[in-house]
Amino acid sequence: MFVVERRKRKGLKNTISQYQFCYGCGACTAICPQKIIELKLNKDGFYQPIIVDEKSCLSCGLCLSVCAYHDKDKKENILPIQSFAAWSLDDNERKLASSGGVGLNLVKTAVRDLRNVCGVRYNANLRKAEHYISKIEEEVVATTGSKYIQSDASQMLQNIKKGEQYIIVGTPCQIASFRKLMQKKRMEQDVIFIDFFCHGVPSMNMWRKYEEELIGKVGKIKSVTWRDKNEGWHESWAMTIEGEKQTFRKSRKAGDLFYSFFLKSHCFNRACHEDCPYKGTYSMADIRIGDLWGKTYQKNDLGVSGLLIYTERGKSLVEKANLFLEQQPVAVVTEGQQTQRIKRPYFWSMMMFLFRSSLSLKTIFLFNKILRIPDILKLKLLKKSKR
Ligand SMILES: Cc1cc2nc3c(=O)[nH]c(=O)nc-3n(C[C@H](O)[C@H](O)[C@H](O)COP(=O)(O)OP(=O)(O)OC[C@H]3O[C@@H](n4cnc5c(N)ncnc54)[C@H](O)[C@@H]3O)c2cc1C
């Protein structure tokens, strides 16, 4: 109450509406007692909570109390208790998943343990990635593989019920807020949280443009796969879009345009640059997973997951799972991962403008090349001066 009064005296709003560029996790939509917060895409193509009925807002501050963006600067000293290289012992799971299939195996293990799984699937009808809840093993298979776009978690969060057990998988910023939300609902003990090393989430304007250009070729989209191991795990960056007329597949190596923007970090949410404290080992989850890039498993092309365990609850789930585990130092598990937040490119606003425009992605890619010229020249000069 005191905090609310102090903020009011300072003329600060006690609601999420004070933030224009948050993580877009949607936790605030689930805690609002007035149910007046909705998650919508902003003009840059990122999810943002909007108070749809300001007059009904009680200024209670509950939305801020579950917002990881609101206290992103409060960094606690959290370190993993165990670190492994890992993969699923089921060859099919390992083949289907993005890395070593650890994510898939853990959610299946959770189902057998009578937990509800909250994971992400691609909804081809709504043309978006969304969190959903399921307790059925066949249904949780749709969580397999990374969907490299921001997921809408608002519906899933509304449907979480007291008295049930859950496992929730999400980006590190989503998980940081979801843990706060579960604490507020006094349900933290009922949930296992999994996050992953996260590069960033791209603009939905870019994604929709990419999709629309393909619909002309392949027809109505039936499914999307972001990674496959047809050319091995190290070359698994390939888009496969299955349409009603035909299937499209293009790899990063062959110049796929989605990957041209995604892997260069030229299409990410503002918060992924300025406000992401979750790089390296910093996590609010029980378990963190990811691709174990780096020298140690360079010759393994079937897929290796990095696995960090932070809590006893996380440890007990991993012990029940059907995984190959090899203990490795944290430095080996995190090799190749970003350790610092990535600087926002100086032409970020221009990229957002171009993704909003009616230009084709190919044209935007050409503009992007021109915009990068100063950076390329700087790199060349740096190399020359080193020599
Ligand atoms: C946007 C994004 C950026 C990533 N950046 C990195 C990175 O920089 N380095 C790295 O090592 N790994 C990164 N990953 C994770 C990596 O791609 C694999 O998902 C991870 O290694 C797990 O793979 P797996 O084989 O163990 O299991 P999988 O079965 O492939 O597990 C995938 C899990 O991720 C969840 N998921 C899928 N898409 C999303 C989404 N859009 N939002 C939230 N949850 C989702 C699913 O619910 C599923 O549980 C990223 C993933 C995403 C979605």
Coordinates of C-alpha atoms and ligand atoms in Angstrom, one line a residue:
M1 CA 0.0 0.0 0.0
F2 CA 2.8 2.3 1.0
V3 CA 4.6 1.7 -2.3
V4 CA 1.4 2.5 -4.2
E5 CA 0.9 5.8 -2.4
R6 CA 4.6 6.8 -2.9
R7 CA 4.4 6.1 -6.6
K8 CA 1.1 8.0 -6.9
R9 CA 2.7 11.0 -5.1
K10 CA 5.6 10.9 -7.6
G11 CA 3.1 11.0 -10.4
L12 CA 4.1 7.5 -11.6
K13 CA 1.5 5.1 -12.9
N14 CA 1.1 2.0 -10.8
T15 CA 0.4 -0.2 -13.8
I16 CA 2.2 -1.8 -16.7
S17 CA 1.1 1.0 -19.0
Q18 CA 4.2 2.9 -17.9
Y19 CA 6.2 0.4 -20.0
Q20 CA 6.1 0.7 -23.8
F21 CA 8.7 -1.9 -24.6
C22 CA 8.5 -4.8 -22.2
Y23 CA 9.2 -8.6 -22.8
G24 CA 5.5 -9.2 -23.8
C25 CA 5.2 -12.3 -21.6
G26 CA 1.6 -11.8 -20.7
A27 CA 1.8 -12.5 -17.0
C28 CA 0.1 -9.2 -16.2
T29 CA -3.0 -10.3 -18.3
A30 CA -3.5 -13.3 -15.9
I31 CA -3.2 -11.5 -12.6
C32 CA -5.3 -8.4 -13.3
P33 CA -8.4 -8.6 -11.0
Q34 CA -10.4 -6.4 -13.4
K35 CA -9.4 -8.5 -16.5
I36 CA -8.7 -5.3 -18.5
I37 CA -5.2 -6.2 -19.8
E38 CA -4.8 -7.8 -23.2
L39 CA -1.7 -8.9 -25.0
K40 CA -1.5 -7.3 -28.5
L41 CA 1.1 -6.9 -31.2
N42 CA 2.6 -3.4 -31.2
K43 CA 3.5 -1.6 -34.4
D44 CA 6.9 -3.2 -34.5
G45 CA 5.4 -6.7 -34.3
F46 CA 6.1 -7.6 -30.6
Y47 CA 3.6 -8.6 -27.9
Q48 CA 2.8 -5.8 -25.6
P49 CA 0.2 -5.6 -22.7
I50 CA -2.5 -3.0 -23.3
I51 CA -5.0 -1.7 -20.7
V52 CA -8.2 -1.8 -22.7
D53 CA -10.4 0.0 -20.1
E54 CA -8.3 2.6 -18.2
K55 CA -11.3 3.8 -16.2
S56 CA -11.7 0.4 -14.5
C57 CA -8.0 0.2 -13.5
L58 CA -7.7 0.0 -9.7
S59 CA -4.0 1.0 -9.8
C60 CA -3.5 -2.0 -7.4
G61 CA 0.0 -2.7 -8.9
L62 CA -0.6 -6.5 -9.1
C63 CA 0.4 -6.4 -12.8
L64 CA 3.8 -4.9 -11.8
S65 CA 4.3 -7.4 -9.0
V66 CA 4.5 -10.3 -11.5
C67 CA 6.5 -8.4 -14.2
A68 CA 10.1 -9.5 -14.6
Y69 CA 10.7 -6.4 -16.8
H70 CA 9.6 -4.2 -13.9
D71 CA 12.5 -5.4 -11.8
K72 CA 15.0 -6.5 -14.4
D73 CA 17.8 -4.7 -12.7
K74 CA 17.5 -6.7 -9.5
K75 CA 20.0 -9.4 -10.3
E76 CA 20.3 -12.2 -7.9
N77 CA 23.3 -14.5 -7.7
I78 CA 21.9 -17.7 -9.0
L79 CA 24.2 -20.5 -10.2
P80 CA 23.4 -24.0 -11.5
I81 CA 24.0 -26.9 -9.1
Q82 CA 24.8 -29.3 -11.9
S83 CA 25.8 -29.1 -15.6
F84 CA 25.6 -31.7 -18.3
A85 CA 25.9 -32.5 -22.0
A86 CA 22.8 -34.6 -22.6
W87 CA 20.5 -36.2 -25.2
S88 CA 17.4 -38.3 -25.3
L89 CA 18.0 -42.0 -25.4
D90 CA 15.1 -42.3 -27.8
D91 CA 16.7 -41.9 -31.2
N92 CA 13.5 -40.6 -32.8
E93 CA 13.0 -37.9 -30.2
R94 CA 16.6 -36.8 -30.7
K95 CA 16.1 -36.7 -34.5
L96 CA 12.9 -34.6 -34.3
A97 CA 14.0 -32.1 -31.7
S98 CA 16.1 -29.0 -32.2
S99 CA 19.1 -30.0 -30.1
G100 CA 19.5 -33.3 -28.2
G101 CA 15.8 -33.8 -27.6
V102 CA 16.1 -33.1 -23.9
G103 CA 13.2 -30.6 -24.0
L104 CA 10.9 -33.2 -25.5
N105 CA 12.0 -36.0 -23.2
L106 CA 11.5 -33.8 -20.1
V107 CA 7.9 -32.8 -21.0
K108 CA 7.0 -36.5 -21.7
T109 CA 8.5 -37.5 -18.4
A110 CA 6.4 -34.8 -16.7
V111 CA 3.3 -36.2 -18.4
R112 CA 4.0 -39.6 -17.0
D113 CA 4.4 -37.9 -13.6
L114 CA 0.8 -36.6 -14.0
R115 CA 1.9 -33.0 -14.7
N116 CA 0.2 -30.7 -17.2
V117 CA 2.6 -29.5 -19.9
C118 CA 2.6 -25.9 -20.9
G119 CA 4.7 -25.7 -24.0
V120 CA 4.7 -24.0 -27.4
R121 CA 3.1 -25.1 -30.7
Y122 CA 2.7 -23.4 -34.0
N123 CA -0.9 -22.6 -34.8
A124 CA -1.1 -22.6 -38.6
N125 CA -4.7 -21.2 -38.6
L126 CA -3.9 -18.2 -36.5
R127 CA -0.4 -18.0 -38.0
K128 CA 1.3 -17.7 -34.6
A129 CA 3.3 -19.6 -31.9
E130 CA 1.2 -20.1 -28.8
H131 CA 1.6 -21.7 -25.4
Y132 CA -1.0 -24.4 -24.7
I133 CA -1.7 -26.9 -21.9
S134 CA -1.9 -30.7 -22.3
K135 CA -1.7 -33.8 -20.1
I136 CA -1.7 -36.2 -23.1
E137 CA 1.6 -37.6 -24.4
E138 CA 0.5 -37.6 -28.1
E139 CA -0.5 -33.9 -27.8
V140 CA 2.7 -32.7 -26.1
V141 CA 4.7 -33.9 -29.2
A142 CA 3.6 -30.6 -30.9
T143 CA 6.0 -28.8 -28.5
T144 CA 8.9 -30.5 -30.2
G145 CA 11.4 -28.1 -31.8
S146 CA 12.0 -24.4 -31.5
K147 CA 9.5 -22.0 -33.0
Y148 CA 11.8 -19.0 -33.5
I149 CA 9.1 -16.4 -33.1
Q150 CA 7.6 -14.8 -29.9
S151 CA 4.9 -17.0 -28.4
D152 CA 1.6 -15.7 -27.1
A153 CA 1.2 -17.2 -23.6
S154 CA -1.8 -15.2 -22.4
Q155 CA -4.5 -17.9 -23.1
M156 CA -2.4 -20.6 -21.4
L157 CA -1.8 -18.4 -18.3
Q158 CA -5.6 -17.8 -17.9
N159 CA -6.2 -21.6 -17.9
I160 CA -3.8 -22.6 -15.1
K161 CA -5.7 -24.1 -12.2
K162 CA -4.9 -24.3 -8.5
G163 CA -4.5 -27.9 -7.3
E164 CA -2.9 -29.2 -10.5
Q165 CA 0.8 -29.9 -11.2
Y166 CA 2.6 -28.2 -14.1
I167 CA 5.7 -28.0 -16.2
I168 CA 6.2 -24.7 -18.1
V169 CA 8.7 -24.2 -20.9
G170 CA 9.5 -20.7 -22.2
T171 CA 12.0 -18.0 -22.9
P172 CA 14.0 -16.9 -19.9
C173 CA 12.1 -13.6 -19.6
Q174 CA 8.8 -15.4 -19.8
I175 CA 9.8 -17.9 -17.1
A176 CA 11.1 -15.1 -14.8
S177 CA 7.6 -13.5 -14.9
F178 CA 5.7 -16.8 -14.8
R179 CA 7.6 -17.8 -11.6
K180 CA 6.5 -14.5 -10.0
L181 CA 3.0 -15.1 -11.1
M182 CA 3.0 -18.6 -9.6
Q183 CA 4.4 -17.2 -6.4
K184 CA 1.6 -14.7 -6.2
K185 CA -0.9 -17.4 -6.8
R186 CA 0.8 -19.5 -4.1
M187 CA 1.4 -22.3 -6.7
E188 CA 5.2 -22.1 -7.1
Q189 CA 5.7 -25.6 -5.5
D190 CA 3.4 -27.1 -8.1
V191 CA 5.4 -26.0 -11.1
I192 CA 8.7 -27.0 -12.7
F193 CA 10.1 -24.2 -14.9
I194 CA 12.3 -24.8 -17.9
D195 CA 13.9 -22.1 -20.0
F196 CA 16.6 -22.1 -22.7
F197 CA 19.6 -20.0 -23.7
C198 CA 17.9 -17.4 -25.8
H199 CA 19.3 -15.4 -28.7
G200 CA 16.1 -13.2 -28.9
V201 CA 12.7 -13.1 -30.5
P202 CA 12.1 -11.6 -34.0
S203 CA 9.5 -9.2 -35.1
M204 CA 6.2 -10.8 -36.1
N205 CA 6.0 -8.2 -38.9
M206 CA 9.1 -9.8 -40.4
W207 CA 7.7 -13.3 -39.8
R208 CA 4.3 -12.5 -41.4
K209 CA 6.0 -11.0 -44.4
Y210 CA 8.1 -14.1 -44.8
E211 CA 5.0 -16.3 -44.5
E212 CA 2.9 -14.2 -46.9
E213 CA 5.5 -14.3 -49.6
L214 CA 5.6 -18.1 -49.3
I215 CA 1.8 -18.6 -49.3
G216 CA 1.8 -17.5 -52.9
K217 CA 4.1 -20.4 -53.8
V218 CA 3.0 -23.2 -51.4
G219 CA -0.7 -22.4 -50.8
K220 CA -2.3 -22.3 -47.3
I221 CA 0.3 -23.2 -44.7
K222 CA -0.3 -26.4 -42.9
S223 CA 2.8 -26.6 -40.7
V224 CA 6.2 -24.9 -40.1
T225 CA 9.4 -26.4 -38.9
W226 CA 12.4 -24.2 -38.1
R227 CA 15.1 -26.8 -37.7
D228 CA 15.8 -30.3 -39.1
K229 CA 18.7 -32.6 -39.0
N230 CA 18.6 -33.8 -42.6
E231 CA 22.1 -32.3 -43.1
G232 CA 23.1 -33.0 -39.6
W233 CA 22.7 -31.0 -36.3
H234 CA 25.4 -28.5 -37.1
E235 CA 23.6 -27.6 -40.3
S236 CA 20.1 -27.8 -38.9
W237 CA 19.1 -24.2 -39.6
A238 CA 16.5 -24.8 -42.3
M239 CA 12.9 -23.6 -42.7
T240 CA 10.4 -26.2 -43.9
I241 CA 6.9 -24.8 -44.8
E242 CA 4.3 -27.4 -45.7
G243 CA 1.6 -25.9 -47.8
E244 CA -1.6 -27.2 -49.3
K245 CA 0.0 -27.1 -52.8
Q246 CA 3.7 -28.0 -52.0
T247 CA 6.4 -28.0 -49.4
F248 CA 9.1 -25.4 -49.3
R249 CA 12.5 -26.0 -47.7
K250 CA 15.5 -23.7 -47.6
S251 CA 18.5 -23.7 -45.3
R252 CA 20.5 -20.8 -43.9
K253 CA 23.4 -22.0 -46.1
A254 CA 21.2 -21.6 -49.2
G255 CA 20.3 -18.0 -48.2
D256 CA 17.0 -18.4 -46.5
L257 CA 15.8 -14.9 -45.7
F258 CA 14.3 -15.6 -42.3
Y259 CA 17.6 -16.9 -41.1
S260 CA 19.5 -14.0 -42.7
F261 CA 17.7 -11.6 -40.3
F262 CA 17.3 -13.9 -37.3
L263 CA 20.9 -15.2 -37.0
K264 CA 22.3 -11.7 -37.5
S265 CA 20.1 -10.3 -34.7
H266 CA 18.7 -7.6 -36.9
C267 CA 15.0 -8.2 -36.2
F268 CA 14.8 -8.6 -32.4
N269 CA 12.6 -7.0 -29.8
R270 CA 14.1 -3.8 -28.2
A271 CA 14.0 -5.6 -24.8
C272 CA 16.1 -8.5 -26.2
H273 CA 18.9 -5.9 -26.6
E274 CA 18.7 -3.3 -23.9
D275 CA 16.9 -5.2 -21.1
C276 CA 17.9 -8.9 -21.2
P277 CA 19.8 -9.9 -18.1
Y278 CA 19.3 -13.6 -18.9
K279 CA 22.3 -14.4 -21.0
G280 CA 24.9 -17.0 -19.9
T281 CA 23.8 -18.9 -16.8
Y282 CA 21.5 -16.3 -15.4
S283 CA 18.1 -18.0 -15.1
M284 CA 15.0 -18.0 -12.9
A285 CA 14.1 -21.6 -14.1
D286 CA 14.6 -25.0 -12.4
I287 CA 16.3 -26.3 -15.6
R288 CA 17.9 -24.5 -18.5
I289 CA 18.5 -26.2 -21.9
G290 CA 20.0 -25.3 -25.2
D291 CA 22.3 -26.4 -28.1
L292 CA 25.7 -27.4 -26.8
W293 CA 27.8 -25.8 -29.5
G294 CA 31.5 -25.6 -28.9
K295 CA 34.5 -27.8 -29.5
T296 CA 33.8 -30.8 -27.2
Y297 CA 30.9 -32.2 -29.3
Q298 CA 31.9 -30.7 -32.6
K299 CA 32.0 -34.1 -34.3
N300 CA 28.6 -35.2 -32.9
D301 CA 26.1 -34.4 -35.6
L302 CA 23.0 -36.1 -34.0
G303 CA 22.3 -33.3 -31.6
V304 CA 23.7 -32.5 -28.1
S305 CA 21.8 -30.5 -25.5
G306 CA 23.4 -28.3 -22.9
L307 CA 21.6 -28.9 -19.6
L308 CA 21.9 -26.7 -16.4
I309 CA 20.1 -27.7 -13.3
Y310 CA 19.3 -25.0 -10.7
T311 CA 17.1 -26.6 -8.1
E312 CA 16.4 -30.0 -6.4
R313 CA 13.0 -30.0 -8.2
G314 CA 14.7 -29.8 -11.5
K315 CA 17.2 -32.4 -10.5
S316 CA 14.5 -34.9 -9.6
L317 CA 12.8 -34.5 -12.9
V318 CA 16.1 -35.1 -14.8
E319 CA 16.8 -38.2 -12.8
K320 CA 13.4 -39.7 -13.9
A321 CA 13.9 -38.9 -17.6
N322 CA 15.3 -41.2 -20.3
L323 CA 18.5 -39.2 -21.0
F324 CA 22.1 -39.8 -21.6
L325 CA 24.0 -37.5 -19.2
E326 CA 27.6 -36.6 -19.2
Q327 CA 28.7 -34.2 -16.5
Q328 CA 30.6 -31.2 -17.9
P329 CA 31.9 -28.0 -16.4
V330 CA 29.6 -25.0 -16.9
A331 CA 32.2 -23.5 -19.3
V332 CA 31.9 -26.4 -21.7
V333 CA 28.1 -26.4 -21.5
T334 CA 27.8 -22.7 -22.2
E335 CA 30.5 -22.6 -24.9
G336 CA 29.2 -20.7 -28.0
Q337 CA 26.4 -19.1 -26.0
Q338 CA 26.0 -15.3 -25.7
T339 CA 27.2 -14.1 -22.3
Q340 CA 26.3 -10.4 -22.6
R341 CA 23.2 -8.7 -23.9
I342 CA 23.6 -7.9 -27.6
K343 CA 23.9 -4.3 -28.7
R344 CA 20.9 -3.0 -30.7
P345 CA 22.1 -2.2 -34.2
Y346 CA 22.1 1.5 -35.0
F347 CA 19.8 0.9 -37.9
W348 CA 17.2 -1.0 -35.7
S349 CA 14.4 1.6 -36.1
M350 CA 15.0 1.6 -39.9
M351 CA 14.7 -2.2 -39.9
M352 CA 11.4 -2.0 -38.0
F353 CA 10.2 0.6 -40.4
L354 CA 11.1 -1.6 -43.4
F355 CA 9.4 -4.7 -41.9
R356 CA 6.2 -2.5 -41.5
S357 CA 6.4 -1.3 -45.1
S358 CA 5.1 -3.1 -48.2
L359 CA 8.6 -3.9 -49.5
S360 CA 9.5 -7.5 -50.1
L361 CA 11.9 -9.3 -47.8
K362 CA 14.4 -9.6 -50.6
T363 CA 14.4 -5.8 -51.1
I364 CA 14.7 -5.3 -47.3
F365 CA 17.6 -7.6 -47.3
L366 CA 19.4 -5.4 -49.9
F367 CA 18.7 -2.3 -47.8
N368 CA 20.1 -4.2 -44.8
K369 CA 23.3 -4.9 -46.7
I370 CA 23.7 -1.2 -47.4
L371 CA 22.9 -0.3 -43.8
R372 CA 25.6 -2.7 -42.7
I373 CA 28.4 -1.1 -44.8
P374 CA 29.8 1.1 -42.0
D375 CA 30.0 -2.0 -39.7
I376 CA 31.7 -4.1 -42.4
L377 CA 34.2 -1.3 -43.0
K378 CA 34.9 -0.9 -39.3
L379 CA 35.5 -4.7 -39.0
K380 CA 37.9 -4.6 -42.0
L381 CA 39.8 -1.7 -40.5
L382 CA 40.0 -3.5 -37.2
K383 CA 41.4 -6.6 -38.8
K384 CA 43.9 -4.5 -40.8
S385 CA 45.1 -2.7 -37.7
K386 CA 45.5 -6.0 -35.8
R387 CA 47.7 -7.3 -38.6
Ligands
LIG1 C1 13.4 -17.7 -29.8 C2 14.4 -18.8 -29.4 C3 15.7 -18.5 -29.3 C4 16.6 -19.5 -28.9 N1 18.0 -19.1 -28.8 C5 18.9 -20.1 -28.4 C6 20.3 -19.8 -28.3 O1 20.7 -18.6 -28.5 N2 21.1 -20.8 -27.9 C7 20.7 -22.0 -27.7 O2 21.5 -22.9 -27.4 N3 19.4 -22.4 -27.8 C8 18.5 -21.4 -28.1 N4 17.1 -21.7 -28.2 C9 16.7 -23.1 -27.8 C10 17.0 -24.2 -28.8 O3 16.6 -23.8 -30.1 C11 16.2 -25.5 -28.4 O4 14.8 -25.2 -28.3 C12 16.6 -26.1 -27.1 O5 18.0 -26.4 -27.2 C13 15.8 -27.3 -26.8 O6 16.0 -28.3 -27.7 P1 15.7 -29.8 -27.4 O7 16.2 -30.6 -28.5 O8 16.2 -30.1 -26.0 O9 14.1 -30.0 -27.2 P2 12.9 -29.5 -28.1 O10 11.9 -30.6 -28.1 O11 13.3 -29.0 -29.4 O12 12.3 -28.3 -27.1 C14 11.8 -27.2 -27.6 C15 11.1 -26.6 -26.3 O13 11.1 -25.2 -26.5 C16 9.7 -24.7 -26.3 N5 9.6 -23.6 -27.3 C17 9.6 -23.7 -28.7 N6 9.4 -22.5 -29.2 C18 9.2 -21.7 -28.2 C19 9.0 -20.2 -28.2 N7 8.9 -19.5 -29.3 N8 8.9 -19.7 -27.0 C20 8.9 -20.4 -25.9 N9 9.2 -21.7 -25.8 C21 9.3 -22.3 -27.0 C22 8.8 -25.9 -26.6 O14 7.6 -25.8 -25.8 C23 9.6 -27.1 -26.2 O15 9.4 -27.5 -24.9 C24 16.2 -20.8 -28.6 C25 14.8 -21.1 -28.7 C26 13.9 -20.1 -29.1 C27 12.5 -20.5 -29.2

